[in-house]
XYZ file of C-alpha atoms in Angstrom:
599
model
C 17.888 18.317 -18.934
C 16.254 21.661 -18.139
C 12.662 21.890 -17.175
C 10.420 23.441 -15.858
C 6.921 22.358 -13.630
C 3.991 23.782 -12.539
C 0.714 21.989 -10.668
C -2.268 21.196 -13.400
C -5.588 20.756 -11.802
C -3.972 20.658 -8.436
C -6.999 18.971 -6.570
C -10.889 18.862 -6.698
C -13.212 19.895 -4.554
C -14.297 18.899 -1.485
C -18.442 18.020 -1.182
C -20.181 20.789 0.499
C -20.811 18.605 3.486
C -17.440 17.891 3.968
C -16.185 21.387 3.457
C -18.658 22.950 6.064
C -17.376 20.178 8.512
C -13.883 21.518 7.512
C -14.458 24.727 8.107
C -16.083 24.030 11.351
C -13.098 22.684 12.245
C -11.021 25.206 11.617
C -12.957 27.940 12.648
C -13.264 26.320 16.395
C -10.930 23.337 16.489
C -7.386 23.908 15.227
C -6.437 25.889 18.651
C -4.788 22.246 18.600
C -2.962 23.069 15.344
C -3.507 25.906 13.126
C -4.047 24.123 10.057
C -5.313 25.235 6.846
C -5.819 21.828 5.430
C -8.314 19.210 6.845
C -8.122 16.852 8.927
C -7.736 13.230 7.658
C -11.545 12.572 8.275
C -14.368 14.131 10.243
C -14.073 12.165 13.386
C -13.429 13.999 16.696
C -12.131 11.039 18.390
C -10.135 9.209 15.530
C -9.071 11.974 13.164
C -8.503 14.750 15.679
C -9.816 16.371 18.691
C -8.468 15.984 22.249
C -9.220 12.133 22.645
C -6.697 11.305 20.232
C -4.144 13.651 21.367
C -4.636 12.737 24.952
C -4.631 8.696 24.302
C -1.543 9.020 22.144
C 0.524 10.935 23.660
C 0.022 8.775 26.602
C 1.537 6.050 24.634
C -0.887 3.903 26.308
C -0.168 1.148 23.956
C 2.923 -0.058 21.943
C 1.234 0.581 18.770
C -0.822 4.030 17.744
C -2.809 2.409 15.406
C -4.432 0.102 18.752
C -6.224 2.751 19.778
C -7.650 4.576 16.373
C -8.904 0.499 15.682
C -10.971 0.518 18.965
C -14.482 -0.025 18.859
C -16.691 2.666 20.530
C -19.382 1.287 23.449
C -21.425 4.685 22.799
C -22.249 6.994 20.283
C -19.203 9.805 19.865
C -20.890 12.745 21.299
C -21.836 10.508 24.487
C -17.877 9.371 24.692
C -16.827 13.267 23.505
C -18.874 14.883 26.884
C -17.741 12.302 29.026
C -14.273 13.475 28.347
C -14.710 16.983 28.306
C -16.117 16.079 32.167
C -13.558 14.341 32.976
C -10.967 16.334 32.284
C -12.905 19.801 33.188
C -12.100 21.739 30.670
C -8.185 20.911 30.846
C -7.264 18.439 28.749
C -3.171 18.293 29.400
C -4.427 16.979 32.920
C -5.281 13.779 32.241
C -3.621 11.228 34.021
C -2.676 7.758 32.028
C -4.544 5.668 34.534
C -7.519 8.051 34.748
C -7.247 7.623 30.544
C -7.459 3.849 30.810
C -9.950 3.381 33.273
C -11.580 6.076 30.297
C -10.842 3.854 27.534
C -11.802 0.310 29.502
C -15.519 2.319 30.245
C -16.325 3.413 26.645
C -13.787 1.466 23.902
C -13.192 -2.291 23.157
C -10.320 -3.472 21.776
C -9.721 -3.982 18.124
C -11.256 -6.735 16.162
C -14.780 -6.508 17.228
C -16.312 -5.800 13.821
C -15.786 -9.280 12.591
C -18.020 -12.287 12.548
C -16.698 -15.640 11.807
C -16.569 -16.956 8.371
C -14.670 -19.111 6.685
C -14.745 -19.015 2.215
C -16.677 -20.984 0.521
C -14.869 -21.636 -2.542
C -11.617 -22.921 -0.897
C -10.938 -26.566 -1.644
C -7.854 -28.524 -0.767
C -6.308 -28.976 -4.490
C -6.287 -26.208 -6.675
C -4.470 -27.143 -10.253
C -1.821 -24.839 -10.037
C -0.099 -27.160 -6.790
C -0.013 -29.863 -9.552
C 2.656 -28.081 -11.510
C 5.049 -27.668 -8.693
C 7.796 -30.446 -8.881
C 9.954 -29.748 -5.841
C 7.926 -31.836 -3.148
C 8.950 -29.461 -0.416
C 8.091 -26.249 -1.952
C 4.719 -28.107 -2.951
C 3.915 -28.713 0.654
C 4.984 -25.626 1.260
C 2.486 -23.850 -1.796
C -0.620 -26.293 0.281
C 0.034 -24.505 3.578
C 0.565 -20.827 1.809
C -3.179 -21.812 0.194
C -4.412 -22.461 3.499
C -3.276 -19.144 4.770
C -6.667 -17.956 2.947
C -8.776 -19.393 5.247
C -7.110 -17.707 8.039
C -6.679 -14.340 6.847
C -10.587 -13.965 5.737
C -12.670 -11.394 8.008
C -16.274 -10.882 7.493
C -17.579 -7.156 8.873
C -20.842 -7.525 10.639
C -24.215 -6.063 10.198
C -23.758 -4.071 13.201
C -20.935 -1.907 11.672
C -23.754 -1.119 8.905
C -25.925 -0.458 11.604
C -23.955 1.685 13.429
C -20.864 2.987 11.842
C -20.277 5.874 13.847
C -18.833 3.531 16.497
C -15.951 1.837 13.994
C -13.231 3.641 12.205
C -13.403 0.286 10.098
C -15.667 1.380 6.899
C -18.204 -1.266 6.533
C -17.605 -3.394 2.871
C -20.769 -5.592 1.911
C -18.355 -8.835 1.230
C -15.551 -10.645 2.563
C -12.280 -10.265 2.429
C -8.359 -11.285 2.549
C -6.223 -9.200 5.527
C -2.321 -8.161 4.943
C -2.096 -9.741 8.584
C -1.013 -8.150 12.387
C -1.505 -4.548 13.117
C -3.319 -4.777 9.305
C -6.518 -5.884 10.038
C -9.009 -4.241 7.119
C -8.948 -4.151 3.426
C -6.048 -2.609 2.129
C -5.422 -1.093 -1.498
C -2.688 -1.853 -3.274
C -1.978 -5.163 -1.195
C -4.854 -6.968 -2.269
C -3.913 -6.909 -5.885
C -1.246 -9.848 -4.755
C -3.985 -10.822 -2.604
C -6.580 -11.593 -5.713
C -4.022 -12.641 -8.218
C -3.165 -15.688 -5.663
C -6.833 -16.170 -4.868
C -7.261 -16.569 -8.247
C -4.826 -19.469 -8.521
C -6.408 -21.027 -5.476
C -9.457 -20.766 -7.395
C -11.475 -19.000 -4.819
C -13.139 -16.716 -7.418
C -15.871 -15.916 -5.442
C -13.561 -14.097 -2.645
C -11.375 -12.405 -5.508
C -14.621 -11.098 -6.914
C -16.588 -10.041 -3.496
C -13.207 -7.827 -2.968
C -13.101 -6.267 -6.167
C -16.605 -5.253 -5.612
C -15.310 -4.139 -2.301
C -13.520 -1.450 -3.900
C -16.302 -0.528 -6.300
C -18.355 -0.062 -3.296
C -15.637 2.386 -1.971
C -15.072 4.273 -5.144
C -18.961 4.793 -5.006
C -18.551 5.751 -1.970
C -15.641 8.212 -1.868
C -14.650 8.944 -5.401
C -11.499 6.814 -5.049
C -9.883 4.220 -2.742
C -9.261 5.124 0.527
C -5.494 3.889 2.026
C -7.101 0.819 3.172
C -10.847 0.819 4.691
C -10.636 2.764 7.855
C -11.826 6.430 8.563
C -8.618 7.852 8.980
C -7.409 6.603 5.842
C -10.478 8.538 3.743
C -8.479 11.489 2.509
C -5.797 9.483 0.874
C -5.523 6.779 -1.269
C -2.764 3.979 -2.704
C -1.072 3.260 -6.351
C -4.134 2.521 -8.227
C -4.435 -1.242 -8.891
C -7.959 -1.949 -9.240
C -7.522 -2.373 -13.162
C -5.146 -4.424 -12.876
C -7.391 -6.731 -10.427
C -10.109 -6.690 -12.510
C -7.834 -7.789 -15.429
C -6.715 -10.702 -13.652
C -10.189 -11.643 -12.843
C -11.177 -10.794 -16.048
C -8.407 -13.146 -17.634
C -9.610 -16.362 -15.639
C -13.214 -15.665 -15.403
C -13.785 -14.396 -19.186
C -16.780 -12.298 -17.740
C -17.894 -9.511 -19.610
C -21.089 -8.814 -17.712
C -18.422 -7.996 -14.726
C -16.220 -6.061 -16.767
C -19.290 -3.909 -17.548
C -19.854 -3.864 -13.931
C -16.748 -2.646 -13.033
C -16.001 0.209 -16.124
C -17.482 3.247 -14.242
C -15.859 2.589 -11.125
C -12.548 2.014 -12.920
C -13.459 5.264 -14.960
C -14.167 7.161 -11.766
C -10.427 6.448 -10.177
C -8.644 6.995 -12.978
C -10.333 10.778 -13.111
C -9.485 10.807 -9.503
C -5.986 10.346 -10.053
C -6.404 12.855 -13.146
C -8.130 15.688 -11.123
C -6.426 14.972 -7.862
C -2.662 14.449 -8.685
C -1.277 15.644 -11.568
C 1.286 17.768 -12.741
C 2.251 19.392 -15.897
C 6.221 19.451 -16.328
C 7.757 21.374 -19.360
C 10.737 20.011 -21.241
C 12.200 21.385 -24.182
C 8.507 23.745 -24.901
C 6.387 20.696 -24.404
C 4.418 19.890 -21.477
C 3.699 16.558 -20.495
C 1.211 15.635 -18.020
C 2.528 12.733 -15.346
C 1.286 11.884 -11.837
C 2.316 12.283 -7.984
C 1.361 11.576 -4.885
C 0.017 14.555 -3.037
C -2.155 14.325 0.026
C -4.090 17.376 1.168
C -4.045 16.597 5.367
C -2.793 18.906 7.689
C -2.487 17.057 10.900
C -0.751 13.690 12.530
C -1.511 10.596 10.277
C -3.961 9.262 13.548
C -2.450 5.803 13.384
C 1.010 6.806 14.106
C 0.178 9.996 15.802
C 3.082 10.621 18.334
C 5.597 9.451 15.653
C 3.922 12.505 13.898
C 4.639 15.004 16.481
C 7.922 14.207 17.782
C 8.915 14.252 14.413
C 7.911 17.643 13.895
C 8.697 18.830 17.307
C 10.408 22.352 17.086
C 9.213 23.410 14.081
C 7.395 26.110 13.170
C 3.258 25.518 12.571
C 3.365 25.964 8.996
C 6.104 23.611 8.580
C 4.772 21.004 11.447
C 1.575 21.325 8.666
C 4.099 21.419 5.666
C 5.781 17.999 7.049
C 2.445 15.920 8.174
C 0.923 16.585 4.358
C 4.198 14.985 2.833
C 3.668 12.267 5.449
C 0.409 11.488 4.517
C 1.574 11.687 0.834
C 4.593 9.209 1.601
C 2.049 6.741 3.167
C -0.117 6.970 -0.030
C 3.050 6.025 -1.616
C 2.914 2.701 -0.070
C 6.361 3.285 0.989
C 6.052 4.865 4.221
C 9.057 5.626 4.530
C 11.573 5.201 2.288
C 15.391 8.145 1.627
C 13.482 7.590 -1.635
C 11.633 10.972 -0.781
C 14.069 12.636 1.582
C 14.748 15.796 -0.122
C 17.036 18.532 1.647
C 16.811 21.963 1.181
C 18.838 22.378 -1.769
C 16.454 19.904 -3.521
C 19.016 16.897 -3.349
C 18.070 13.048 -2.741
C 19.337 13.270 1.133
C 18.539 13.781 4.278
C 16.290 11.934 7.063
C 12.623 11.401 7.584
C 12.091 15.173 8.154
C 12.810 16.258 5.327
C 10.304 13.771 3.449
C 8.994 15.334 0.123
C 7.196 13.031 -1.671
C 4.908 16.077 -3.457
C 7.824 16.979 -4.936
C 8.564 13.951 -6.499
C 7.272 12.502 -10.039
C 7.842 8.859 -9.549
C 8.483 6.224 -12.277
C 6.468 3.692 -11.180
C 2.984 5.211 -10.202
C 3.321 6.541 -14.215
C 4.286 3.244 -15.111
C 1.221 2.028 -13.500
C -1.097 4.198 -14.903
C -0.172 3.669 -18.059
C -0.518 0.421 -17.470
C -4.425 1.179 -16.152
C -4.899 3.208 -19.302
C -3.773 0.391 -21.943
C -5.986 -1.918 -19.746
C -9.074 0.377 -20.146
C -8.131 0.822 -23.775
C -8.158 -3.111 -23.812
C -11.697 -3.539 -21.955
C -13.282 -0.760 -24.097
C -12.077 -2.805 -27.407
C -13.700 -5.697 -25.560
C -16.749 -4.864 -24.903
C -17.160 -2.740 -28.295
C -16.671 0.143 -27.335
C -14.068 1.437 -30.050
C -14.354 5.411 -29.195
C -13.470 4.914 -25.455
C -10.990 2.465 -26.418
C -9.464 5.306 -28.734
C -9.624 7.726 -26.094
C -7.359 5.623 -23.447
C -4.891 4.345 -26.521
C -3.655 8.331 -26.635
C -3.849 8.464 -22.880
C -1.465 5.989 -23.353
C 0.701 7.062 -25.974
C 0.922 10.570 -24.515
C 1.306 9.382 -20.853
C 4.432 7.139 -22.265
C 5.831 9.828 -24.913
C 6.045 12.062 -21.612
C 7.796 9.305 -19.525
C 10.116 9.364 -22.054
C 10.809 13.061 -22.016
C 11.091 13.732 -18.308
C 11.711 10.288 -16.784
C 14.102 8.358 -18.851
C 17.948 8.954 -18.633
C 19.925 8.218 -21.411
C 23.017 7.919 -20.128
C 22.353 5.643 -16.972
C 19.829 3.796 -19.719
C 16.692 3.387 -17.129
C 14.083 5.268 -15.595
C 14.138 7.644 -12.741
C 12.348 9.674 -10.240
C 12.032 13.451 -10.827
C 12.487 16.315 -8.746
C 9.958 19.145 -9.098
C 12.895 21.289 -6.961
C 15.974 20.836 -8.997
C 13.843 19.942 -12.797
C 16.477 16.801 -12.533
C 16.185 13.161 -12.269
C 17.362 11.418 -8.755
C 19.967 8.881 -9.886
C 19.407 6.675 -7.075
C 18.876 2.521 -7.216
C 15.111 1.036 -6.649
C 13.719 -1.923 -8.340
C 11.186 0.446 -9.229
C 13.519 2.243 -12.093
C 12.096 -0.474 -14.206
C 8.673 -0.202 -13.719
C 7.916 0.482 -17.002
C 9.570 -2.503 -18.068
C 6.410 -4.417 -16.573
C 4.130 -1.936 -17.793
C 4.976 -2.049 -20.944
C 5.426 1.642 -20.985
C 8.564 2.076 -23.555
C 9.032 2.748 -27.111
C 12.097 0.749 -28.299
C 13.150 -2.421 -27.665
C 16.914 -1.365 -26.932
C 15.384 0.720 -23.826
C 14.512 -2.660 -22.511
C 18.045 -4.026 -22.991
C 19.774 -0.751 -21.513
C 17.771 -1.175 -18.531
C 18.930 -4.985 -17.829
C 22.092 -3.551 -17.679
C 21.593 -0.905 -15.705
C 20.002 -3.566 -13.215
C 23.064 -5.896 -13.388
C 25.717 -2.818 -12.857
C 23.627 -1.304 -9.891
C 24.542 -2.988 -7.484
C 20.896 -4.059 -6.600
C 21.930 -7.899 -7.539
C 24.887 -8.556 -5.146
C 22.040 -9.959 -2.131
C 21.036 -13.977 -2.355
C 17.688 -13.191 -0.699
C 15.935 -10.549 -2.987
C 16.777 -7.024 -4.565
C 16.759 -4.301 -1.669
C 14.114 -1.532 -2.006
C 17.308 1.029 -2.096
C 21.223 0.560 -1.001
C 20.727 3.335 1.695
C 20.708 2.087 4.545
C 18.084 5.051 6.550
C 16.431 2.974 9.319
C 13.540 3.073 7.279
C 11.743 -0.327 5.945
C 11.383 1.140 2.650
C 14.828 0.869 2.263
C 18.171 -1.553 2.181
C 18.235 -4.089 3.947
C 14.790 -4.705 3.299
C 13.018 -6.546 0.120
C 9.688 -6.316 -0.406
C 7.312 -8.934 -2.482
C 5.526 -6.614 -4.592
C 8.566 -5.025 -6.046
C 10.455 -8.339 -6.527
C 7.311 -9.364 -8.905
C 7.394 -6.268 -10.580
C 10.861 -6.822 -11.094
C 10.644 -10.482 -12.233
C 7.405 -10.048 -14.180
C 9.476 -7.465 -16.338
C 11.865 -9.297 -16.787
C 9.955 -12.154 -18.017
C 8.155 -10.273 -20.357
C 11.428 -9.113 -22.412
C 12.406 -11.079 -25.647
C 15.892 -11.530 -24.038
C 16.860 -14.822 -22.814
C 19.368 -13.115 -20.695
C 16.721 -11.188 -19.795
C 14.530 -14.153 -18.862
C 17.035 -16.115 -16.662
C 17.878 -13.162 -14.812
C 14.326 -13.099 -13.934
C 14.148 -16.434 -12.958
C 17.177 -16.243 -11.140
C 15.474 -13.411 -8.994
C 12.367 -15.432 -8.617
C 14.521 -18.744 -7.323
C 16.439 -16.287 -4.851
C 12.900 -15.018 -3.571
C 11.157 -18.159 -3.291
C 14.198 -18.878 -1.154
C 14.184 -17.065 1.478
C 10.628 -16.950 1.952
C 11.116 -21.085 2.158
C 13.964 -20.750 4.715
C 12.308 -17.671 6.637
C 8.969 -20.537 7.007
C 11.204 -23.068 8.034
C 12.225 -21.024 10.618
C 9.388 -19.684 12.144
C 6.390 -21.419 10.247
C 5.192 -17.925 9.143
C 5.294 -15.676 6.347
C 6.232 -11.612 6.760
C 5.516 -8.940 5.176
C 9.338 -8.059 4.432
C 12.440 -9.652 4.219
C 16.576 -9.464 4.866
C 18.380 -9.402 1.943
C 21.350 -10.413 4.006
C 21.609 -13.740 5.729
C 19.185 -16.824 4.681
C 15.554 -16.643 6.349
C 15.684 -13.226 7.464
C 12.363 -11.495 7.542
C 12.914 -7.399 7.644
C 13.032 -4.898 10.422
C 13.499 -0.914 10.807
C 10.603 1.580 10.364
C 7.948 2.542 12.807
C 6.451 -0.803 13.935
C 8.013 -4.444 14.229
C 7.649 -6.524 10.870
C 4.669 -8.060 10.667
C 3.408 -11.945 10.009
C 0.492 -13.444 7.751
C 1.187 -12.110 5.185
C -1.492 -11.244 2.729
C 1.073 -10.405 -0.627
C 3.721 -12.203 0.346
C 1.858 -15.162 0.137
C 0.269 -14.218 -3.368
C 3.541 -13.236 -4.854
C 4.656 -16.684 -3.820
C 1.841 -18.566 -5.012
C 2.419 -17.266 -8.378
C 6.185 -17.672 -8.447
C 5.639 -21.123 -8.062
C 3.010 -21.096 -10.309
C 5.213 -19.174 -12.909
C 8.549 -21.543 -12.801
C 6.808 -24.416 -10.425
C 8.949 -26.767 -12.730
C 12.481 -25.083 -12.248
C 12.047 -23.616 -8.512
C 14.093 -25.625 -5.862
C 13.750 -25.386 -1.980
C 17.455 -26.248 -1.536
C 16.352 -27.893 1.643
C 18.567 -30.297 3.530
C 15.016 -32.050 4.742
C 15.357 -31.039 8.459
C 11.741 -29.745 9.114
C 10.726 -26.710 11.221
C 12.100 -25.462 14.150
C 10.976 -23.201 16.758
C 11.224 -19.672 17.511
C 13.771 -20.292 20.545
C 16.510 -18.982 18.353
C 15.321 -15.767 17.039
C 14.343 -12.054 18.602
C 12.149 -11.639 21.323
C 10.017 -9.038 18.792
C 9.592 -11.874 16.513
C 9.400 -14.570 19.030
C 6.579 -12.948 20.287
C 4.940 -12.516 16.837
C 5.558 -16.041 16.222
C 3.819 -17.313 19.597
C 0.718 -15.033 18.919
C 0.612 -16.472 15.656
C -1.788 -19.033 16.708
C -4.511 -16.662 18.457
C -4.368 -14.168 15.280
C -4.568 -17.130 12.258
């Protein structure tokens, strides 16, 4: 297929405040890095500036993002001269003990914005346990639903007071964590998060996040990565329509849904303005979206990863490299061979050559079109036929132009597509049938063609889950690794087909998930944030930091699993109980043990 693309609307404005405060910095700050694109926020001691560098270069602490979560003890320009006299005017200098005995005078360590709380609308029996017949996996479904309690942080009123001191960005309610090194609201995670609130029945914490989000959209103009500073110039797949839907569907509250509209209007411009791209096939041009971050400098929580990476490399490409970074990590699949692209434009490479700009990807389109059916839907709703009209063509148009530039005919699915080469990337993800759960296709026999695509891939030879890809990189978006929220993209797809073949294969998947996350929590009593495909009770591994335990959507996808097919789903247990974490890693044996002190 020959195309051809060029940018539409390649970005809005910056606000004149922010743009002055960019130029500043260039004008007098990038001797660090000539950059001509801003930082990723305005701080001088989170975002840039030569705190940062100094502090994480050090590799004072296992973990980048420990220091950009640290809690100032004075106001920045107090913390910003007491460098600058510390160092006397050299910088490189700096020894790592004279840099802690810095940090131990003017930071604390992360976690101090929180006050206790504990939910209010948590109660020990929600219905849905009720419809879960294996008696292990409903124990199991009690101790997942008790995981809320655990995971809920409460800001406090002194991060309103003073937010210069926190990179955390103060939310009015509270809210449900990922887990680990994730401790803030994050985007697209808490979509999992709300949908198993909502089968908890905790509506009051489902809603208090959604307006969360509101409060950052009115805020920013979009949702930041997850609420921290240095997450303010990039955002996440857009799933705060589909949130509201869910709440929407078990509240039936249409003084919320009118609530919500402008906000959910407001992102979906965003995404519009912000990230789209106009690709030509056959004389017609079809609008789709991208991910396409505009910072020029280290992401600040993994800042030295940032510049070894692009050690050796010229400035413009060092620049050139840390935009597709951030743009990977707005992905949600930081990283992932999924955007390696080499310099002939081909579907290889390492993380170096990450290009996700140059990527249209199948299921951020499926999602939107997705978002714009479901504004469609709340227009209709609440009576508001022209609006409703206006999102049904959004619609239409969004999927007639998946069709043209996304669907291949011959492998009979949906794939990626270059912006380099104007061809499609033939490789395996669960996420070639996005639109499958979006509901983003115009005949049925698509539907069918993509089963068996699925069940010739290759992507169902693994007991525990489907892998995120069958390259093996090093990178946790990748095999071996399976993560929750593309297994229930996956299964809720497949579910939604008229095929009974269709249907078990989705409850096969969903029976194959559920077990492993049961063995992996007979193992090591916790739930991760990734999994093994290979071997039973295997959480994941590879990327920049060790896996992580909690887990904020892992438990939500599970909760509705069992909700889904509570009266087919088996553990498969021989009845042994738990056992310690004697027999596994040292990495995870460590996670396990600190288990207690974080829940």
């Amino acid at each position: 297929m020959s195309a051809s693309a060029s940018v539409l609307n390649a970005r809005a404005g910056f606000p004149a405040a922010v743009m002055c405060l960019w130029i500043r910095f260039v004008l007098f700050l990038c001797p660090l890095y000539w950059c001509a694109l801003p930082p990723p926020c305005d701080s001088e001691i989170y975002c840039y500036g030569d705190v940062l560098k100094q502090v994480q270069m050090a590799k004072l602490f296992d973990d980048d993002k420990y220091f950009v979560d640290m809690k100032l003890k004075s106001a920045p320009d107090i913390i910003l001269t007491a460098f600058h006299n510390l160092t006397h005017g050299d910088p490189n200098s700096v020894p790592p003990a004279v840099l802690r005995d810095f940090l131990h005078k003017y930071f604390e360590e992360p976690g101090k914005e929180f006050e206790p709380w504990s939910p209010s609308d948590w109660h020990d029996k929600p219905q849905f346990l009720t419809g879960i017949a294996d008696a292990e996996l409903r124990s199991w479904a009690e101790k997942l639903h008790q995981l809320w309690k655990s995971l809920g942080r409460k800001i406090s009123s002194d991060a309103l007071a003073h937010p210069e001191q926190y990179s955390q960005i103060f939310t009015p309610h509270p809210f449900v964590v990922p887990g680990g090194r994730f401790r803030e609201l994050y985007y697209w995670d808490s979509y999992w998060v709300i949908n198993g609130l909502l089968l908890s029945e905790m509506t009051d914490t489902a809603r208090g996040m959604i307006l969360n989000f509101i409060h950052l959209i009115d805020r920013y103009g979009f949702i930041p990565n997850g609420a921290r500073v240095y997450y303010e110039r990039r955002s996440q797949p857009p799933f705060l329509s589909l949130m509201v839907e869910s709440y929407y569907q078990t509240t039936n509250d249409k003084d919320f849904l009118r609530t919500a509209l402008p906000a959910l209007e407001k992102e979906y411009l965003f995404w519009m303005q912000n990230r789209s791209v106009a690709v030509e096939v056959n004389g017609i041009k079809h609008v789709l979206n991208r991910f396409d971050v505009q910072v020029g400098l280290p992401r600040p929580e993994s800042y030295s990863d940032d510049v070894e990476l692009a050690e050796g490399l010229t400035q413009d490409a060092a620049e050139r490299l840390w935009k597709e970074l951030h743009s990977g990590a707005e992905s949600g699949w930081d990283f992932s061979s999924r955007w390696f692209v080499d310099g002939l434009g081909n579907n290889n490479g390492s993380l170096r050559d990450t290009r996700t700009t140059l990527l249209i990807p199948t299921d951020l389109n499926a999602l939107l079109c997705r978002n714009e059916r479901t504004l469609a839907h709340f227009y209709r709703t609440l009576g508001n036929e022209p609006e409703a009209t206006r999102y049904d063509k959004a619609a239409s148009a969004r999927q007639e132009a998946i069709e043209a530039v996304l669907w291949d005919e011959e492998m009979g699915v949906w794939l990626d597509y270059s912006l380099v080469t104007n061809t499609s990337h033939p490789a395996f993800y669960p996420t070639n049938l996005a639109p499958i759960w979006a509901g983003c296709y115009s005949q049925p026999s698509m539907g069918q063609k993509a089963v068996h695509y699925l069940q010739t891939s290759g992507g169902l030879a693994f007991p525990n889950g489907v892998p995120t890809s069958l390259v093996d990189s090093g990178q946790q978006w990748d095999y071996p690794n399976a993560w929750p929220p593309l297994q229930h993209i996956l299964i809720q797809g497949l579910s939604s087909l008229p095929s009974q073949e269709a249907r078990e294969l989705g409850f096969d998947l969903a029976q194959r998930w559920i077990r492993t996350n049961w063995l992996t929590y007979v193992k090591y009593e916790a739930m991760f944030e990734k999994y093994d495909v290979n071997g039973d009770g295997k959480p994941g591994g590879g990327g920049e930091y060790e896996v992580q335990l909690g887990f904020g959507w892992t438990n939500g996808v599970a909760l509705q699993l069992l909700s889904q097919y509570g009266d087919r789903l088996t553990s498969g247990s021989s009845g042994n109980g738990f056992t310690s974490c004697l027999s596994i890693s040292v990495s995870v044996a460590l996670l396990c043990s600190a288990q207690t002190l974080f829940l």
